[in-house]
Coordinates of C-alpha atoms and ligand atoms in Angstrom, one line a residue:
Chain A
M1 CA 45.1 -22.7 7.7
N2 CA 46.5 -22.3 4.2
A3 CA 49.1 -25.1 3.8
A4 CA 50.5 -23.7 0.6
A5 CA 51.7 -20.6 2.4
N6 CA 53.6 -22.6 5.1
S7 CA 57.0 -21.7 3.8
D8 CA 56.1 -18.1 4.0
V9 CA 55.3 -18.5 7.7
I10 CA 57.9 -16.8 9.9
L11 CA 56.1 -17.3 13.2
S12 CA 53.4 -19.6 14.3
A13 CA 51.8 -20.0 17.7
Q14 CA 49.9 -23.2 18.2
D15 CA 47.3 -24.0 20.8
I16 CA 48.7 -21.5 23.3
T17 CA 47.0 -21.6 26.7
K18 CA 47.7 -19.3 29.6
S19 CA 45.8 -18.9 32.9
F20 CA 46.2 -16.5 35.7
G21 CA 44.7 -18.2 38.7
G22 CA 41.2 -18.9 37.7
V23 CA 41.2 -16.6 34.7
H24 CA 41.8 -18.4 31.4
A25 CA 43.2 -15.7 29.3
L26 CA 44.2 -18.0 26.4
R27 CA 42.4 -21.2 25.8
G28 CA 44.4 -22.7 22.9
A29 CA 45.0 -19.8 20.6
S30 CA 46.7 -20.3 17.3
I31 CA 47.9 -17.7 14.9
T32 CA 50.5 -17.4 12.2
M33 CA 52.5 -14.5 10.7
R34 CA 53.9 -14.5 7.2
R35 CA 57.2 -13.1 6.1
G36 CA 57.1 -9.5 5.0
E37 CA 53.5 -9.0 5.9
V38 CA 51.7 -6.9 8.4
T39 CA 49.5 -9.2 10.4
A40 CA 46.7 -7.7 12.4
L41 CA 45.3 -9.1 15.6
I42 CA 41.9 -7.8 16.7
G43 CA 39.3 -8.6 19.3
D44 CA 37.3 -7.1 22.1
N45 CA 38.8 -6.0 25.4
G46 CA 39.9 -9.0 27.4
A47 CA 40.0 -11.3 24.4
G48 CA 43.6 -12.3 25.2
K49 CA 45.5 -10.3 22.6
S50 CA 48.0 -8.8 25.0
T51 CA 48.5 -12.1 26.8
L52 CA 49.4 -13.7 23.5
V53 CA 51.8 -10.9 22.7
R54 CA 53.4 -11.3 26.1
C55 CA 53.8 -15.0 25.4
L56 CA 55.5 -14.3 22.1
S57 CA 57.8 -11.7 23.6
G58 CA 59.0 -13.8 26.5
I59 CA 57.3 -12.1 29.4
H60 CA 54.9 -15.0 30.0
A61 CA 55.7 -18.6 29.5
P62 CA 52.6 -20.3 28.0
D63 CA 51.0 -23.0 30.1
S64 CA 50.9 -25.2 27.0
G65 CA 51.3 -24.9 23.2
T66 CA 54.2 -24.3 20.9
I67 CA 55.8 -21.2 19.3
T68 CA 57.6 -21.9 16.1
L69 CA 60.0 -19.3 14.6
D70 CA 61.4 -19.9 11.2
G71 CA 60.4 -23.5 11.4
E72 CA 62.0 -24.2 14.8
I73 CA 60.2 -24.6 18.0
V74 CA 61.4 -21.9 20.5
H75 CA 60.9 -21.3 24.2
F76 CA 61.4 -17.8 25.4
D77 CA 62.3 -17.9 29.1
T78 CA 63.0 -14.2 29.2
P79 CA 62.2 -11.1 27.1
L80 CA 65.9 -11.1 26.2
A81 CA 65.6 -14.6 24.6
A82 CA 62.8 -13.3 22.4
R83 CA 64.9 -10.3 21.5
E84 CA 67.9 -12.4 20.6
A85 CA 65.6 -14.5 18.4
G86 CA 64.7 -11.3 16.6
I87 CA 61.4 -10.4 18.1
E88 CA 61.0 -6.8 19.3
T89 CA 57.8 -5.7 21.0
V90 CA 56.0 -2.5 21.8
Q91 CA 54.0 -3.6 24.8
Q92 CA 50.5 -2.1 25.4
N93 CA 51.8 -0.3 28.5
L94 CA 55.0 0.7 26.5
A95 CA 57.3 -0.8 29.2
L96 CA 59.2 2.4 29.7
V97 CA 60.7 3.3 33.1
E98 CA 59.6 6.9 33.6
D99 CA 62.5 7.8 36.0
L100 CA 65.1 6.8 33.4
T101 CA 66.1 8.9 30.4
V102 CA 65.2 8.0 26.8
W103 CA 68.5 6.6 26.0
Q104 CA 68.6 4.5 29.2
N105 CA 65.2 3.1 28.2
F106 CA 66.4 2.3 24.7
F107 CA 69.2 0.1 26.0
L108 CA 67.6 -1.2 29.1
G109 CA 68.5 -4.9 29.4
R110 CA 71.1 -4.8 26.6
E111 CA 73.4 -2.0 27.6
R112 CA 76.6 -1.4 25.8
T113 CA 79.7 -1.5 28.0
K114 CA 83.4 -0.8 27.7
G115 CA 86.3 -2.1 29.7
A116 CA 86.9 -5.5 31.0
G117 CA 85.6 -8.0 33.6
P118 CA 83.7 -6.8 36.6
F119 CA 84.7 -3.2 36.0
R120 CA 82.9 -2.8 32.7
M121 CA 81.4 0.7 32.5
L122 CA 78.4 1.8 30.6
D123 CA 79.3 3.2 27.2
R124 CA 77.1 6.2 27.6
S125 CA 78.2 8.3 24.7
S126 CA 77.8 5.4 22.2
M127 CA 74.4 4.5 23.6
R128 CA 73.3 8.2 23.5
S129 CA 74.3 8.7 19.9
T130 CA 72.7 5.4 18.7
A131 CA 69.5 6.2 20.5
T132 CA 69.4 9.6 18.9
E133 CA 69.9 8.0 15.5
M134 CA 67.2 5.4 16.1
L135 CA 64.8 8.1 17.1
S136 CA 65.5 10.3 14.1
D137 CA 65.2 7.2 11.8
L138 CA 61.6 7.0 12.8
A139 CA 61.3 10.6 11.4
V140 CA 59.3 11.7 14.4
N141 CA 60.2 14.9 16.2
V142 CA 61.2 13.9 19.6
P143 CA 63.1 15.5 22.5
P144 CA 66.7 14.9 23.3
V145 CA 67.5 11.3 24.4
T146 CA 68.8 12.7 27.7
S147 CA 65.3 13.8 28.9
R148 CA 63.6 11.6 31.4
V149 CA 60.6 9.7 30.0
R150 CA 58.4 11.2 32.8
R151 CA 58.6 14.6 31.1
L152 CA 57.5 13.3 27.7
S153 CA 53.9 13.6 26.3
G154 CA 51.9 10.5 25.6
G155 CA 52.7 10.7 21.9
Q156 CA 56.4 11.2 22.5
R157 CA 56.5 8.1 24.8
Q158 CA 54.8 6.1 22.2
A159 CA 57.3 7.3 19.6
V160 CA 60.2 6.3 22.0
A161 CA 58.7 2.8 22.6
I162 CA 58.2 2.3 18.8
A163 CA 61.7 3.6 17.9
R164 CA 63.2 1.3 20.5
A165 CA 61.4 -1.7 19.0
A166 CA 62.0 -0.8 15.4
G167 CA 65.7 0.0 15.3
W168 CA 67.4 -3.3 16.0
G169 CA 67.3 -5.0 12.6
S170 CA 65.0 -7.6 14.0
S171 CA 62.8 -9.9 11.9
I172 CA 59.6 -9.4 13.8
V173 CA 58.1 -6.4 15.4
I174 CA 55.0 -6.7 17.6
M175 CA 53.0 -3.6 18.4
D176 CA 50.2 -3.8 20.9
E177 CA 47.9 -0.9 20.2
P178 CA 50.7 1.5 19.2
T179 CA 48.3 4.3 18.3
A180 CA 45.8 3.8 21.1
A181 CA 46.2 7.2 22.7
L182 CA 47.5 9.2 19.8
G183 CA 46.2 12.2 17.9
V184 CA 45.7 12.2 14.2
Q185 CA 49.1 13.3 13.2
E186 CA 51.0 11.0 15.5
T187 CA 48.9 8.1 14.3
A188 CA 49.9 8.9 10.8
R189 CA 53.5 8.9 11.8
V190 CA 53.3 5.6 13.5
E191 CA 51.5 4.1 10.4
D192 CA 54.3 5.5 8.3
A193 CA 56.8 3.7 10.6
I194 CA 54.9 0.5 10.2
R195 CA 55.0 0.8 6.4
K196 CA 58.7 1.5 6.5
L197 CA 59.3 -1.6 8.7
Q198 CA 57.3 -3.7 6.2
A199 CA 59.2 -2.2 3.3
S200 CA 62.4 -3.2 4.9
G201 CA 61.2 -6.8 5.2
V202 CA 60.2 -6.9 8.8
A203 CA 57.1 -8.9 9.7
V204 CA 54.8 -6.8 11.9
L205 CA 52.1 -8.0 14.3
L206 CA 49.7 -5.1 14.8
I207 CA 47.2 -5.2 17.6
S208 CA 44.5 -2.5 17.1
H209 CA 40.9 -1.7 17.8
N210 CA 40.8 0.6 14.8
F211 CA 39.4 -1.4 11.8
D212 CA 40.1 1.3 9.3
Q213 CA 43.7 1.2 10.4
V214 CA 43.8 -2.5 10.3
L215 CA 42.4 -2.7 6.8
R216 CA 44.7 0.1 5.7
L217 CA 47.9 -1.4 6.9
S218 CA 47.6 -5.1 7.2
D219 CA 47.7 -8.0 4.8
H220 CA 46.1 -10.5 7.1
V221 CA 43.8 -10.3 10.0
W222 CA 43.3 -12.7 13.0
V223 CA 40.3 -12.3 15.1
M224 CA 40.4 -13.3 18.8
R225 CA 37.4 -14.0 21.1
G226 CA 37.5 -15.4 24.6
G227 CA 41.1 -16.6 24.5
L228 CA 40.9 -18.2 21.1
A229 CA 41.8 -17.0 17.6
V230 CA 38.4 -17.7 16.0
A231 CA 38.9 -16.5 12.5
E232 CA 41.4 -15.2 9.9
R233 CA 40.8 -13.2 6.8
R234 CA 43.0 -11.7 4.1
A235 CA 42.6 -7.9 4.6
D236 CA 41.6 -7.3 1.0
E237 CA 38.9 -9.9 1.2
T238 CA 37.0 -8.6 4.2
T239 CA 35.2 -5.5 5.5
G240 CA 35.0 -3.6 8.7
D241 CA 31.4 -4.9 9.1
E242 CA 32.5 -8.5 8.7
L243 CA 35.3 -8.0 11.3
V244 CA 32.9 -6.5 13.8
A245 CA 30.6 -9.5 13.3
L246 CA 33.5 -11.9 13.8
I247 CA 34.7 -10.2 17.0
T248 CA 31.3 -10.2 18.6
G249 CA 30.5 -13.7 17.5
A250 CA 27.5 -12.5 15.4
K251 CA 29.1 -14.3 12.5
A252 CA 30.8 -17.7 12.9
A253 CA 34.3 -18.1 11.4
Chain B
M1 CA 47.4 15.4 23.3
N2 CA 50.5 17.5 22.6
L3 CA 52.3 17.1 19.4
P4 CA 55.8 15.8 19.7
V5 CA 57.9 19.0 20.0
K6 CA 60.7 19.7 17.6
T7 CA 64.2 19.0 19.0
T8 CA 65.2 22.6 18.7
N9 CA 62.3 23.8 20.8
V10 CA 63.1 21.6 23.8
V11 CA 64.6 23.3 26.8
V12 CA 67.8 21.5 27.6
P13 CA 68.7 21.8 31.3
E14 CA 71.5 24.3 31.4
K15 CA 74.5 23.9 33.7
G16 CA 76.4 26.6 35.6
V17 CA 75.9 29.2 38.2
G18 CA 73.6 31.5 36.3
P19 CA 70.8 29.0 35.9
A20 CA 71.4 27.8 39.4
L21 CA 70.7 31.3 40.8
R22 CA 67.6 31.6 38.6
E23 CA 66.4 28.3 39.9
A24 CA 67.0 29.4 43.5
R25 CA 63.7 31.2 43.3
H26 CA 61.9 28.0 43.0
L27 CA 61.2 25.7 46.0
S28 CA 62.3 22.7 44.0
F29 CA 65.9 24.1 44.0
W30 CA 65.9 24.0 47.8
A31 CA 64.2 20.6 47.8
E32 CA 66.8 19.1 45.4
N33 CA 69.7 20.5 47.4
A34 CA 68.4 20.2 50.9
A35 CA 71.5 18.3 52.2
P36 CA 74.3 20.5 50.9
I37 CA 72.4 23.7 51.8
G38 CA 71.5 22.4 55.2
L39 CA 75.1 21.3 55.8
V40 CA 76.4 24.7 54.9
V41 CA 73.9 26.5 57.1
L42 CA 74.6 24.2 60.0
V43 CA 78.3 24.8 59.7
I44 CA 77.9 28.5 59.5
V45 CA 75.5 28.7 62.5
F46 CA 77.6 26.3 64.7
S47 CA 80.9 28.0 63.8
I48 CA 79.3 31.4 64.9
L49 CA 77.9 29.9 68.1
S50 CA 80.8 27.8 69.0
P51 CA 84.5 28.8 68.3
S52 CA 85.6 25.2 68.7
F53 CA 83.3 23.9 66.0
L54 CA 85.5 24.6 63.0
T55 CA 88.8 23.7 64.7
I56 CA 90.9 21.0 63.0
G57 CA 90.5 18.7 66.0
N58 CA 86.7 18.9 65.9
I59 CA 86.5 18.5 62.1
Q60 CA 88.8 15.5 62.5
S61 CA 86.6 13.9 65.1
M62 CA 83.4 14.7 63.2
L63 CA 84.7 13.0 60.1
V64 CA 85.6 9.9 62.1
A65 CA 82.2 9.9 63.8
A66 CA 80.5 10.3 60.4
A67 CA 82.1 7.3 58.8
I68 CA 79.7 4.6 59.9
L69 CA 76.7 6.7 59.1
V70 CA 78.0 7.6 55.7
I71 CA 78.5 3.9 54.9
L72 CA 75.0 2.9 56.2
A73 CA 73.4 5.8 54.3
V74 CA 75.1 4.5 51.0
A75 CA 73.8 1.0 51.9
Q76 CA 70.3 2.2 52.6
S77 CA 70.4 4.3 49.4
F78 CA 70.7 1.2 47.2
V79 CA 67.8 -0.5 48.9
I80 CA 65.6 2.6 48.9
T81 CA 66.3 3.2 45.2
T82 CA 64.6 -0.1 44.5
G83 CA 61.6 1.2 46.4
G84 CA 62.5 -1.0 49.4
I85 CA 63.7 -0.3 52.9
D86 CA 66.1 -2.1 55.2
L87 CA 65.0 -1.8 58.8
S88 CA 67.5 -4.5 59.8
I89 CA 70.5 -2.5 58.8
S90 CA 71.6 -1.5 62.3
A91 CA 70.8 -5.0 63.8
T92 CA 72.8 -6.5 60.9
M93 CA 75.7 -4.3 61.9
T94 CA 75.4 -5.4 65.5
L95 CA 75.5 -9.1 64.4
G96 CA 78.5 -8.3 62.3
A97 CA 80.2 -6.8 65.3
V98 CA 79.4 -9.9 67.3
G99 CA 80.7 -12.1 64.5
F100 CA 83.9 -10.2 64.7
G101 CA 84.1 -10.4 68.5
L102 CA 83.5 -14.1 68.7
S103 CA 86.1 -14.9 66.0
W104 CA 88.5 -12.7 67.8
Q105 CA 87.8 -14.4 71.1
A106 CA 88.3 -17.8 69.3
G107 CA 91.8 -16.7 68.5
L108 CA 91.4 -15.7 64.9
G109 CA 93.4 -12.7 63.9
F110 CA 92.1 -9.3 62.6
W111 CA 91.6 -10.2 59.0
P112 CA 89.8 -13.5 59.5
S113 CA 87.6 -11.9 62.1
A114 CA 86.9 -9.0 59.7
V115 CA 85.9 -11.5 57.0
I116 CA 83.6 -13.3 59.4
A117 CA 82.0 -9.9 60.4
L118 CA 81.2 -9.3 56.7
L119 CA 79.9 -12.8 56.3
S120 CA 77.7 -12.9 59.3
S121 CA 76.1 -9.6 58.2
A122 CA 75.8 -10.9 54.6
V123 CA 73.7 -13.8 55.9
I124 CA 71.0 -11.4 57.1
G125 CA 71.2 -9.5 53.8
L126 CA 70.7 -12.8 51.9
V127 CA 67.7 -13.7 54.1
N128 CA 66.2 -10.2 53.5
G129 CA 66.7 -10.5 49.8
L130 CA 65.3 -14.0 49.5
L131 CA 62.3 -13.2 51.7
I132 CA 61.5 -10.1 49.6
A133 CA 62.4 -11.3 46.1
K134 CA 61.3 -14.9 46.3
G135 CA 59.0 -15.0 49.3
K136 CA 57.2 -11.8 48.1
V137 CA 57.2 -10.6 51.7
T138 CA 56.8 -6.8 52.1
D139 CA 60.2 -5.2 52.6
F140 CA 59.0 -3.5 55.7
I141 CA 57.8 -6.7 57.4
A142 CA 60.7 -8.9 56.2
T143 CA 63.4 -6.5 57.5
L144 CA 61.5 -5.8 60.7
G145 CA 61.6 -9.6 61.2
T146 CA 65.3 -9.9 60.5
L147 CA 65.9 -6.8 62.7
S148 CA 64.5 -8.8 65.6
V149 CA 66.2 -12.1 64.5
A150 CA 69.7 -10.4 64.2
T151 CA 69.3 -8.6 67.5
G152 CA 68.2 -11.9 69.2
L153 CA 71.1 -13.8 67.7
A154 CA 73.6 -11.2 68.8
L155 CA 72.3 -11.4 72.3
I156 CA 72.2 -15.2 72.4
L157 CA 75.7 -15.7 70.9
T158 CA 77.3 -13.4 73.4
S159 CA 74.9 -14.1 76.4
G160 CA 74.3 -10.3 76.2
R161 CA 77.9 -9.4 77.3
P162 CA 80.2 -7.2 75.3
I163 CA 83.4 -8.7 74.1
S164 CA 86.2 -6.3 74.5
I165 CA 88.9 -6.4 71.9
T166 CA 92.4 -4.9 71.8
S167 CA 94.0 -5.2 68.4
V168 CA 96.8 -3.3 66.8
E169 CA 94.9 -3.2 63.5
L170 CA 91.7 -1.9 65.1
L171 CA 93.7 0.8 66.9
R172 CA 95.4 1.8 63.7
L173 CA 92.0 1.9 62.0
T174 CA 90.6 4.3 64.5
T175 CA 93.6 6.5 65.1
G176 CA 95.3 6.5 61.7
S177 CA 94.9 9.3 59.4
V178 CA 96.0 11.0 56.2
W179 CA 96.5 14.6 57.1
I180 CA 93.4 15.4 59.1
I181 CA 91.2 12.8 57.5
G182 CA 91.0 9.6 59.6
F183 CA 91.1 6.1 58.1
P184 CA 87.4 5.4 58.9
F185 CA 86.3 8.4 56.9
I186 CA 88.7 7.5 54.0
L187 CA 87.1 4.1 54.0
A188 CA 83.7 5.7 53.9
I189 CA 84.6 7.9 51.0
V190 CA 86.1 5.0 49.1
V191 CA 82.8 3.2 49.7
G192 CA 80.9 6.3 48.4
I193 CA 83.0 6.5 45.3
V194 CA 82.7 2.8 44.4
A195 CA 78.9 3.0 45.1
W196 CA 78.7 6.1 42.8
F197 CA 80.3 4.2 39.9
L198 CA 78.3 1.1 40.6
M199 CA 75.0 3.1 40.6
F200 CA 75.6 5.6 37.8
R201 CA 78.2 4.1 35.5
M202 CA 77.6 0.4 35.5
R203 CA 74.9 -1.9 34.3
F204 CA 73.9 -3.0 37.8
G205 CA 73.0 0.5 39.0
L206 CA 70.9 1.2 35.9
H207 CA 69.0 -2.0 36.7
V208 CA 68.6 -1.0 40.3
Q209 CA 67.0 2.3 39.2
A210 CA 64.9 0.5 36.6
V211 CA 63.5 -1.9 39.1
G212 CA 62.7 0.9 41.5
G213 CA 61.2 3.0 38.8
S214 CA 58.9 0.3 37.4
E215 CA 59.5 -3.3 38.1
E216 CA 57.0 -4.3 35.4
A217 CA 58.8 -2.3 32.7
A218 CA 62.2 -3.5 33.9
V219 CA 61.1 -7.1 33.7
A220 CA 59.6 -6.6 30.3
N221 CA 63.1 -5.5 29.2
G222 CA 64.7 -8.7 30.5
I223 CA 65.9 -7.5 33.9
N224 CA 65.8 -10.1 36.6
A225 CA 64.1 -8.0 39.3
G226 CA 64.4 -10.6 41.9
R227 CA 68.1 -10.9 41.5
V228 CA 68.5 -7.1 41.6
R229 CA 66.5 -7.0 44.9
I230 CA 68.6 -9.8 46.4
A231 CA 71.7 -8.0 45.4
V232 CA 70.8 -4.6 47.0
Y233 CA 69.9 -6.2 50.3
L234 CA 73.2 -8.2 50.1
I235 CA 75.1 -5.0 49.3
A236 CA 73.4 -3.2 52.2
A237 CA 74.3 -6.0 54.6
V238 CA 77.9 -6.3 53.6
L239 CA 78.3 -2.5 54.0
A240 CA 76.7 -2.9 57.5
G241 CA 79.3 -5.5 58.1
L242 CA 82.0 -3.0 57.1
G243 CA 80.3 -0.5 59.5
A244 CA 80.5 -3.2 62.2
I245 CA 84.3 -3.4 61.9
L246 CA 84.5 0.4 62.3
L247 CA 82.1 0.2 65.2
V248 CA 84.2 -2.4 67.0
A249 CA 87.3 -0.3 66.3
R250 CA 85.6 2.8 67.7
I251 CA 84.2 1.2 70.9
G252 CA 87.1 -1.2 71.4
A253 CA 84.5 -3.9 72.0
A254 CA 81.8 -6.0 70.2
E255 CA 78.6 -5.0 71.8
P256 CA 75.4 -7.0 71.3
A257 CA 73.4 -3.9 72.2
I258 CA 70.8 -2.6 69.6
N259 CA 71.5 0.8 68.2
T260 CA 68.3 2.1 66.7
S261 CA 69.7 5.6 66.1
Y262 CA 71.9 4.2 63.3
L263 CA 68.9 2.7 61.7
L264 CA 66.8 5.9 61.9
N265 CA 69.7 8.1 60.9
S266 CA 70.6 6.0 57.9
I267 CA 67.1 6.5 56.6
A268 CA 67.1 10.1 57.6
A269 CA 70.3 10.7 55.8
V270 CA 68.9 9.2 52.6
V271 CA 65.7 11.3 52.9
L272 CA 67.9 14.4 53.6
G273 CA 69.9 13.5 50.5
G274 CA 66.7 14.0 48.4
V275 CA 66.0 10.4 47.6
S276 CA 62.3 9.5 47.4
L277 CA 61.2 6.5 49.4
T278 CA 59.1 5.4 46.4
G279 CA 62.3 4.5 44.6
G280 CA 63.5 4.9 41.0
R281 CA 65.7 8.0 41.5
A282 CA 69.1 7.1 42.8
K283 CA 71.4 9.5 44.7
I284 CA 74.7 8.7 46.4
V285 CA 76.3 12.1 47.1
G286 CA 73.1 13.4 48.6
P287 CA 72.8 10.7 51.3
I288 CA 76.5 11.1 52.1
L289 CA 76.0 14.8 52.7
G290 CA 72.8 13.9 54.7
A291 CA 74.9 11.7 56.9
L292 CA 77.5 14.5 57.4
L293 CA 74.7 16.9 58.2
L294 CA 73.3 14.7 60.9
T295 CA 76.7 14.1 62.4
A296 CA 77.5 17.9 62.3
L297 CA 74.1 18.5 63.9
T298 CA 74.8 16.1 66.8
N299 CA 78.3 17.3 67.2
G300 CA 77.4 21.0 67.2
L301 CA 74.6 20.5 69.7
T302 CA 77.0 18.7 72.0
L303 CA 79.6 21.5 71.7
L304 CA 76.9 24.0 72.6
G305 CA 76.2 22.0 75.7
V306 CA 72.7 21.1 74.6
S307 CA 71.5 18.1 76.5
Q308 CA 71.7 14.8 74.8
F309 CA 68.0 14.5 75.2
Y310 CA 67.4 17.2 72.6
Q311 CA 69.4 15.5 69.9
P312 CA 66.7 13.1 68.7
L313 CA 64.3 16.0 68.7
A314 CA 66.6 18.1 66.5
V315 CA 67.3 15.2 64.1
G316 CA 63.6 14.5 63.9
L317 CA 62.7 18.1 63.1
V318 CA 65.4 18.3 60.4
V319 CA 64.2 15.0 58.8
V320 CA 60.5 16.1 58.8
L321 CA 61.5 19.4 57.3
A322 CA 63.5 17.6 54.6
A323 CA 60.6 15.2 54.0
L324 CA 58.3 18.1 53.5
L325 CA 60.7 19.8 51.2
T326 CA 61.0 16.7 49.0
R327 CA 57.4 17.3 48.0
F328 CA 58.6 20.2 45.9
Q329 CA 61.2 18.2 44.1
K330 CA 61.0 18.2 40.4
K331 CA 59.7 14.9 38.9
Ligands
LIG401 N1 48.8 -10.7 34.7 C1 47.5 -11.0 34.7 N2 46.9 -11.5 35.9 C2 45.6 -11.8 35.9 N3 44.8 -11.7 34.8 C3 45.3 -11.3 33.7 C4 46.7 -10.9 33.6 N4 46.9 -10.5 32.3 C5 45.7 -10.6 31.7 N5 44.7 -11.1 32.5 C6 43.3 -11.4 32.1 O1 43.4 -12.1 30.9 C7 42.3 -11.7 30.1 C8 42.9 -11.2 28.7 O2 43.6 -10.0 28.9 P1 44.4 -9.3 27.8 O3 45.2 -8.2 28.4 O4 45.2 -10.3 27.0 O5 43.3 -8.8 26.8 P2 43.4 -7.9 25.5 O6 42.8 -8.7 24.4 O7 44.8 -7.4 25.3 O8 42.4 -6.7 25.9 P3 42.6 -5.1 25.5 O9 42.0 -4.9 24.2 O10 41.7 -4.5 26.6 O11 44.0 -4.7 25.7 C9 41.6 -10.6 30.8 O12 40.5 -11.2 31.4 C10 42.5 -10.1 31.8 O13 41.9 -9.7 33.0
LIG402 MG1 45.7 -5.6 25.4

């Protein structure tokens, strides 16, 4: 790791392990993210990328290892703790509840209420208007926030999940394959959104299988294989061919 | 893949009579509104067939008779919205009634006995919740188990004998009324209103719907799904305890007997109310109307002199029909 860049490091995960029964999804993975950069995380299916993301976003507690945020060791017991620390995530499965409306999904787990004590009511109108703003900020054409997610197309859902993660003024946004199922135009929109986030000073962790996209958007690339982060490269010092070789193990780090 | 559509192009669901009439051509309209439509149809049919059906006296007694089922349907609705089911609800009510009876017998007054009724029911709800949320036991099996446990406890605690109770408060509860609306039904409607606010206007209800819609997504958004599940079973049980007090008042005794028809009808009312057993989509008014429909059905058949034996058959047919209709509900 580049020691000189340490002060730039906003988030670092060290020696993270996580097993599910007999499956060792993470075997001591370590990655770092630098302030203001787009960091890409690549690797074959099952390499452990999403598991690492879920550890960083408070869904899984790592079996061992440390997560350091802004120089302080953090433990995220719940996704809310990660959010409060300024980490927003677009999960690979989007984590949207199809039966709920767009605005309900936006505020799920952090609803705004009005009134006092046990009789606090949801502040529906304020949540609706904020959700509408957050969606339009993303400059993506999307349906009204009162529609149920079930009725949205795949691209619209992805837009909703991304807008939900992008709009909270957080310091880190993690996106697990945000363009996986998208057409050309939607992909371009999401990439725009990532650039906008970066321009506003947000550190983005981008998981993607699309090397062109990775090289286009990111400053730094981490390669995962078999539950470990096996290599890192500056995006402008590597090529798609080298990344493929690193992923498959044809080339050692 | 579709392009995200422009905001202006999106069809916003309209409100009002016009669109409702246009929608009536679709099966989904009937499916969404099975309970109110069925209720209106039943009322029309029965009032034609029997002149005494729509008399003040009969309406009055129907509303009182409906109160317990309305409360149980609301209770069941919370559980079913999470994708669960509470098969123990009627046995829980029985145990609550026994709790009331034993306290009363021990010389406690009405209010302490009522609190003990609620508490003894709540214990079953807590056990249900813990088994399902922490023990990861299937809701069906867990509540089938507590159904049997609660029934057994009620029999053991009373040695199988009913405890008759004569209390001024209970008498006032059954006979008192505001205009033609008896206290039990007023209580049921208050329960319905509170439940509606809890489900649709408060944080908790949103979490109930989220857990039922997708537990994984709910958890990823920081919702403690286990706590929500425990809470819905607890709510259902406490409401069953409230039903127990009404039941004791109605019968004038705490009976340890099982009453499976309350269990089946509470689920039937929810299904009639258009709630899918898979969870995620909450309804409160629908199940209440479903409970009224079932009560009207039983009452009307009785008025027409149809043998009691036919009532389960009629209820069964209505429920199966409603269940078939829900297939055509909009997603
Ligand atoms: N909740 C879980 N229970 C059991 N095994 C799991 C669970 N989550 C992940 N795994 C396993 O951990 C390994 C890593 O999975 P992970 O989802 O992190 O891979 P990934 O790198 O994100 O792959 P992809 O590119 O396909 O999304 C896989 O073998 C997977 O089967
Ligand atoms: Mg993944």
